[in-house]
């Protein structure tokens, strides 16, 4: 974990900035009058006295897609993982700042009961510059993500028989999707936008410093490539089991991600292959 605490006002600026990328990146405050519950309550054991929130989510996906619970569990995990990983990935790629996820909540009575929310400005730490040291930044980010993804996999596995390889591949696929959106939203012409903040200075109190001139659009695939094979994200799976990033185009100017498993959407009535599927041509 990074050692430099980021000031609340700078964290708020980072969250506001990455929230502009899209709805999956926007984690807002708890609305007044709501009754939020902790996000990590989803990871608890199944209830003996009735359905719990995670089981209801899986059953809801199964009903909506007219499929079985195993396929629904896989797709539900992909959606929940995207909720968890998009904002922190963008914050690290764009600013070298990692908001910690331990205080995330959600509002079951809201129109979107699965939207993560903050009860206040979250604690955050600075990471190594993902352009100069993508492995260092990925190490900090991967460990924070795994602290929430691993309990999610375990909770789903306790309810439905679904391959851990599939679930871990789903999460990495969600990270790759976030990386693509960050790259698209932050082209070189956007790299010098006013208000952009980077990791805190080494004093920890001198305020944020600007990241180097490389735009977030170039840091995003570098951070992704370092994350894909990180031991904290692949868990007990062998190296390369979740997927791989490949450079494409002239002089490797582009990139693609191909996962090593299938999320099972192809088995949904009317479904098909995802763009990064192992089964895709």
Coordinates of C-alpha atoms in Angstrom, one line a residue:
X1 CA 0.0 0.0 0.0
X2 CA 1.2 3.5 -0.7
X3 CA 2.5 5.4 2.3
X4 CA 1.6 9.0 1.4
X5 CA -1.8 10.1 2.5
X6 CA -3.6 12.4 0.1
X7 CA -5.4 15.5 1.4
X8 CA -9.2 15.4 1.4
X9 CA -9.6 18.4 -0.9
X10 CA -7.3 16.7 -3.4
X11 CA -9.2 13.4 -3.2
X12 CA -12.4 15.3 -3.9
X13 CA -10.9 16.8 -7.0
X14 CA -9.7 13.4 -8.2
X15 CA -13.1 11.9 -7.7
X16 CA -14.8 14.7 -9.5
X17 CA -12.4 14.5 -12.4
X18 CA -12.6 10.7 -13.0
X19 CA -16.3 10.8 -12.5
X20 CA -16.6 12.7 -15.7
X21 CA -15.2 9.7 -17.7
X22 CA -18.6 7.9 -17.3
X23 CA -21.2 6.6 -14.9
X24 CA -19.1 3.5 -14.0
X25 CA -16.4 5.9 -12.7
X26 CA -18.6 8.2 -10.8
X27 CA -18.9 7.3 -7.1
X28 CA -21.0 10.0 -5.4
X29 CA -21.8 10.9 -1.8
X30 CA -24.7 9.2 0.2
X31 CA -27.9 11.2 -0.5
X32 CA -29.5 12.9 2.5
X33 CA -32.2 10.8 4.0
X34 CA -31.0 7.5 2.6
X35 CA -30.2 4.4 4.6
X36 CA -27.0 3.0 3.2
X37 CA -25.4 -0.4 4.0
X38 CA -21.8 -1.3 3.7
X39 CA -20.8 -2.5 0.3
X40 CA -18.7 -5.4 1.8
X41 CA -21.9 -6.7 3.5
X42 CA -22.4 -8.4 0.1
X43 CA -19.5 -10.7 0.9
X44 CA -21.2 -12.2 4.0
X45 CA -22.5 -15.8 4.3
X46 CA -25.8 -16.7 2.7
X47 CA -28.7 -16.2 5.1
X48 CA -30.6 -19.3 6.4
X49 CA -33.8 -17.3 7.0
X50 CA -34.3 -16.0 3.5
X51 CA -32.5 -14.5 0.4
X52 CA -29.6 -12.2 1.0
X53 CA -28.6 -9.3 -1.3
X54 CA -26.0 -11.2 -3.3
X55 CA -28.3 -14.2 -3.9
X56 CA -31.1 -11.8 -4.9
X57 CA -28.7 -10.1 -7.4
X58 CA -27.8 -13.4 -8.9
X59 CA -31.4 -14.5 -9.1
X60 CA -32.4 -11.2 -10.6
X61 CA -29.8 -11.5 -13.4
X62 CA -30.9 -15.1 -14.1
X63 CA -34.5 -13.9 -14.4
X64 CA -33.7 -10.9 -16.6
X65 CA -31.5 -13.0 -19.0
X66 CA -33.6 -16.2 -18.9
X67 CA -30.6 -18.2 -17.9
X68 CA -29.4 -20.5 -15.1
X69 CA -27.8 -19.3 -11.8
X70 CA -24.3 -20.4 -12.8
X71 CA -24.3 -18.1 -15.9
X72 CA -26.1 -15.4 -14.0
X73 CA -23.5 -15.5 -11.2
X74 CA -20.7 -15.0 -13.6
X75 CA -22.4 -12.0 -15.3
X76 CA -23.4 -10.6 -11.9
X77 CA -19.8 -10.7 -10.8
X78 CA -18.6 -8.9 -13.9
X79 CA -21.1 -6.1 -13.3
X80 CA -20.2 -5.8 -9.6
X81 CA -16.5 -6.0 -10.4
X82 CA -16.8 -3.1 -12.9
X83 CA -18.4 -1.1 -10.2
X84 CA -15.5 -1.7 -7.9
X85 CA -12.5 -1.4 -10.3
X86 CA -13.3 1.5 -12.7
X87 CA -13.0 4.5 -10.4
X88 CA -9.8 3.4 -8.6
X89 CA -8.2 2.4 -11.9
X90 CA -8.9 5.8 -13.4
X91 CA -7.8 7.6 -10.3
X92 CA -4.4 5.9 -10.4
X93 CA -4.0 6.1 -14.1
X94 CA -5.0 9.8 -14.3
X95 CA -3.6 11.1 -11.0
X96 CA -1.5 8.5 -9.2
X97 CA -4.0 8.6 -6.4
X98 CA -5.8 5.5 -4.9
X99 CA -9.0 6.1 -3.0
X100 CA -9.4 3.3 -0.5
X101 CA -12.5 1.2 -0.9
X102 CA -13.0 0.1 2.7
X103 CA -15.8 2.7 3.4
X104 CA -17.9 2.1 0.3
X105 CA -21.6 1.8 0.9
X106 CA -24.7 1.4 -1.3
X107 CA -28.3 2.4 -0.9
X108 CA -30.7 -0.6 -1.4
X109 CA -33.7 1.7 -1.7
X110 CA -32.2 3.8 -4.5
X111 CA -33.2 3.6 -8.1
X112 CA -29.7 2.0 -8.7
X113 CA -29.2 -0.1 -5.5
X114 CA -25.8 -1.4 -6.7
X115 CA -24.2 2.0 -7.2
X116 CA -21.2 2.4 -4.8
X117 CA -21.4 5.5 -2.7
X118 CA -19.1 7.3 -0.2
X119 CA -20.3 8.3 3.3
X120 CA -17.7 11.1 3.2
X121 CA -14.5 11.9 1.4
X122 CA -12.6 8.6 1.4
X123 CA -9.0 8.1 2.6
X124 CA -6.6 7.9 -0.3
X125 CA -2.9 7.2 -0.8
X126 CA -0.5 8.2 -3.5
X127 CA 0.9 5.6 -5.8
X128 CA 4.1 5.5 -7.9
X129 CA 3.7 7.3 -11.3
X130 CA 2.0 4.7 -13.5
X131 CA 3.9 6.0 -16.5
X132 CA 7.4 5.8 -15.0
X133 CA 6.7 2.8 -12.7
X134 CA 3.6 0.9 -13.9
X135 CA 4.6 -2.2 -11.9
X136 CA 4.8 -0.2 -8.7
X137 CA 1.5 1.6 -9.3
X138 CA -0.1 -1.8 -10.2
X139 CA 1.1 -3.4 -7.1
X140 CA -0.6 -0.9 -4.9
X141 CA -3.8 -0.9 -6.9
X142 CA -4.0 -4.7 -7.3
X143 CA -3.7 -5.4 -3.6
X144 CA -6.5 -2.9 -2.8
X145 CA -8.8 -4.4 -5.4
X146 CA -8.0 -8.0 -4.3
X147 CA -9.1 -7.1 -0.8
X148 CA -12.6 -6.7 -2.1
X149 CA -12.7 -9.0 -5.1
X150 CA -11.4 -12.1 -3.3
X151 CA -14.3 -12.0 -0.8
X152 CA -16.7 -11.5 -3.6
X153 CA -15.5 -14.6 -5.4
X154 CA -15.7 -16.6 -2.2
X155 CA -19.2 -15.4 -1.5
X156 CA -20.4 -16.2 -5.0
X157 CA -18.7 -19.6 -4.9
X158 CA -20.5 -20.4 -1.7
X159 CA -23.9 -19.8 -3.4
X160 CA -23.3 -21.1 -6.9
X161 CA -20.9 -23.6 -8.5
X162 CA -18.9 -21.3 -10.9
X163 CA -15.2 -21.5 -11.9
X164 CA -12.9 -19.2 -10.0
X165 CA -11.0 -18.9 -13.3
X166 CA -14.1 -17.4 -14.9
X167 CA -14.7 -15.0 -12.0
X168 CA -11.1 -13.7 -11.9
X169 CA -11.2 -13.4 -15.7
X170 CA -14.4 -11.3 -15.4
X171 CA -12.7 -8.9 -13.0
X172 CA -9.6 -8.5 -15.2
X173 CA -11.9 -8.0 -18.2
X174 CA -13.7 -5.2 -16.3
X175 CA -10.3 -3.6 -15.6
X176 CA -9.5 -3.8 -19.3
X177 CA -12.8 -2.1 -20.1
X178 CA -12.0 0.7 -17.7
X179 CA -8.6 1.1 -19.2
X180 CA -10.1 1.5 -22.7
X181 CA -12.5 4.1 -21.5
X182 CA -9.8 6.1 -19.7
X183 CA -7.6 6.0 -22.8
X184 CA -10.5 7.2 -25.0
X185 CA -11.5 9.9 -22.6
X186 CA -8.0 11.3 -21.9
X187 CA -6.3 11.8 -25.2
X188 CA -3.0 13.8 -25.3
X189 CA -4.8 17.1 -25.8
X190 CA -6.5 16.6 -22.4
X191 CA -3.3 16.0 -20.4
X192 CA -2.8 19.5 -19.3
X193 CA -6.4 20.2 -18.1
X194 CA -6.5 22.7 -15.2
X195 CA -7.0 21.1 -11.8
X196 CA -5.3 17.8 -12.6
X197 CA -3.5 16.4 -9.5
X198 CA -1.0 13.7 -9.1
X199 CA 0.6 11.8 -6.3
X200 CA 1.5 13.8 -3.2
X201 CA 5.0 15.1 -2.8
X202 CA 7.4 13.0 -0.7
X203 CA 6.8 15.2 2.3
X204 CA 3.2 14.0 2.2
X205 CA 2.0 17.5 3.2
X206 CA 3.2 19.8 0.5
X207 CA 0.3 19.2 -1.7
X208 CA -0.1 17.2 -5.0
X209 CA 2.5 17.4 -7.7
X210 CA 1.8 17.1 -11.4
X211 CA 2.3 13.8 -13.1
X212 CA 4.9 13.8 -15.9
X213 CA 3.7 15.0 -19.3
X214 CA 2.7 11.6 -20.6
X215 CA -1.1 11.7 -20.9
X216 CA -3.4 9.3 -19.0
X217 CA -4.2 7.8 -22.4
X218 CA -0.7 6.3 -22.6
X219 CA -0.5 5.5 -18.8
X220 CA -3.7 3.5 -18.9
X221 CA -2.6 0.6 -21.1
X222 CA 0.8 0.5 -19.2
X223 CA -1.0 0.2 -15.9
X224 CA -3.4 -2.4 -17.3
X225 CA -0.5 -4.6 -18.7
X226 CA 1.1 -4.5 -15.2
X227 CA -2.2 -5.4 -13.5
X228 CA -3.3 -8.3 -15.7
X229 CA -0.7 -10.8 -14.4
X230 CA -0.4 -9.5 -10.9
X231 CA -0.4 -12.4 -8.3
X232 CA -3.0 -10.6 -6.2
X233 CA -5.5 -10.6 -9.0
X234 CA -4.8 -14.0 -10.5
X235 CA -4.8 -15.7 -7.0
X236 CA -4.1 -19.4 -7.2
X237 CA -4.3 -19.5 -11.0
X238 CA -1.2 -20.0 -13.0
X239 CA 0.6 -17.0 -14.6
X240 CA -1.3 -15.8 -17.7
X241 CA -4.5 -17.5 -16.7
X242 CA -6.6 -14.3 -16.6
X243 CA -5.6 -12.7 -19.9
X244 CA -2.9 -10.8 -21.8
X245 CA -2.4 -7.3 -23.2
X246 CA -0.9 -7.3 -26.7
X247 CA 0.5 -4.3 -28.5
X248 CA -0.9 -3.7 -32.0
X249 CA -0.5 -1.2 -34.8
X250 CA 2.5 0.6 -36.1
X251 CA 5.4 0.5 -33.6
X252 CA 3.0 -1.0 -31.0
X253 CA 1.0 2.2 -30.8
X254 CA -2.3 0.4 -30.1
X255 CA -3.3 -2.5 -27.8
X256 CA -5.8 -5.2 -27.3
X257 CA -6.8 -7.4 -24.4
X258 CA -7.7 -11.1 -24.7
X259 CA -8.9 -13.0 -21.7
X260 CA -8.2 -16.7 -21.2
X261 CA -11.7 -17.7 -20.1
X262 CA -15.3 -17.0 -21.1
X263 CA -17.8 -15.1 -19.0
X264 CA -20.5 -17.5 -20.3
X265 CA -22.6 -14.8 -21.9
X266 CA -22.4 -16.8 -25.1
X267 CA -24.8 -19.3 -23.4
X268 CA -27.5 -16.7 -22.7
X269 CA -30.4 -16.9 -25.1
X270 CA -29.6 -14.3 -27.7
X271 CA -26.2 -13.7 -26.3
X272 CA -22.9 -13.8 -28.1
X273 CA -19.1 -13.5 -27.8
X274 CA -17.6 -10.5 -26.0
X275 CA -14.8 -8.7 -27.8
X276 CA -12.1 -10.0 -25.5
X277 CA -13.5 -13.6 -25.2
X278 CA -11.1 -16.5 -25.4
X279 CA -13.5 -18.0 -28.0
X280 CA -13.5 -15.0 -30.3
X281 CA -11.7 -15.5 -33.6

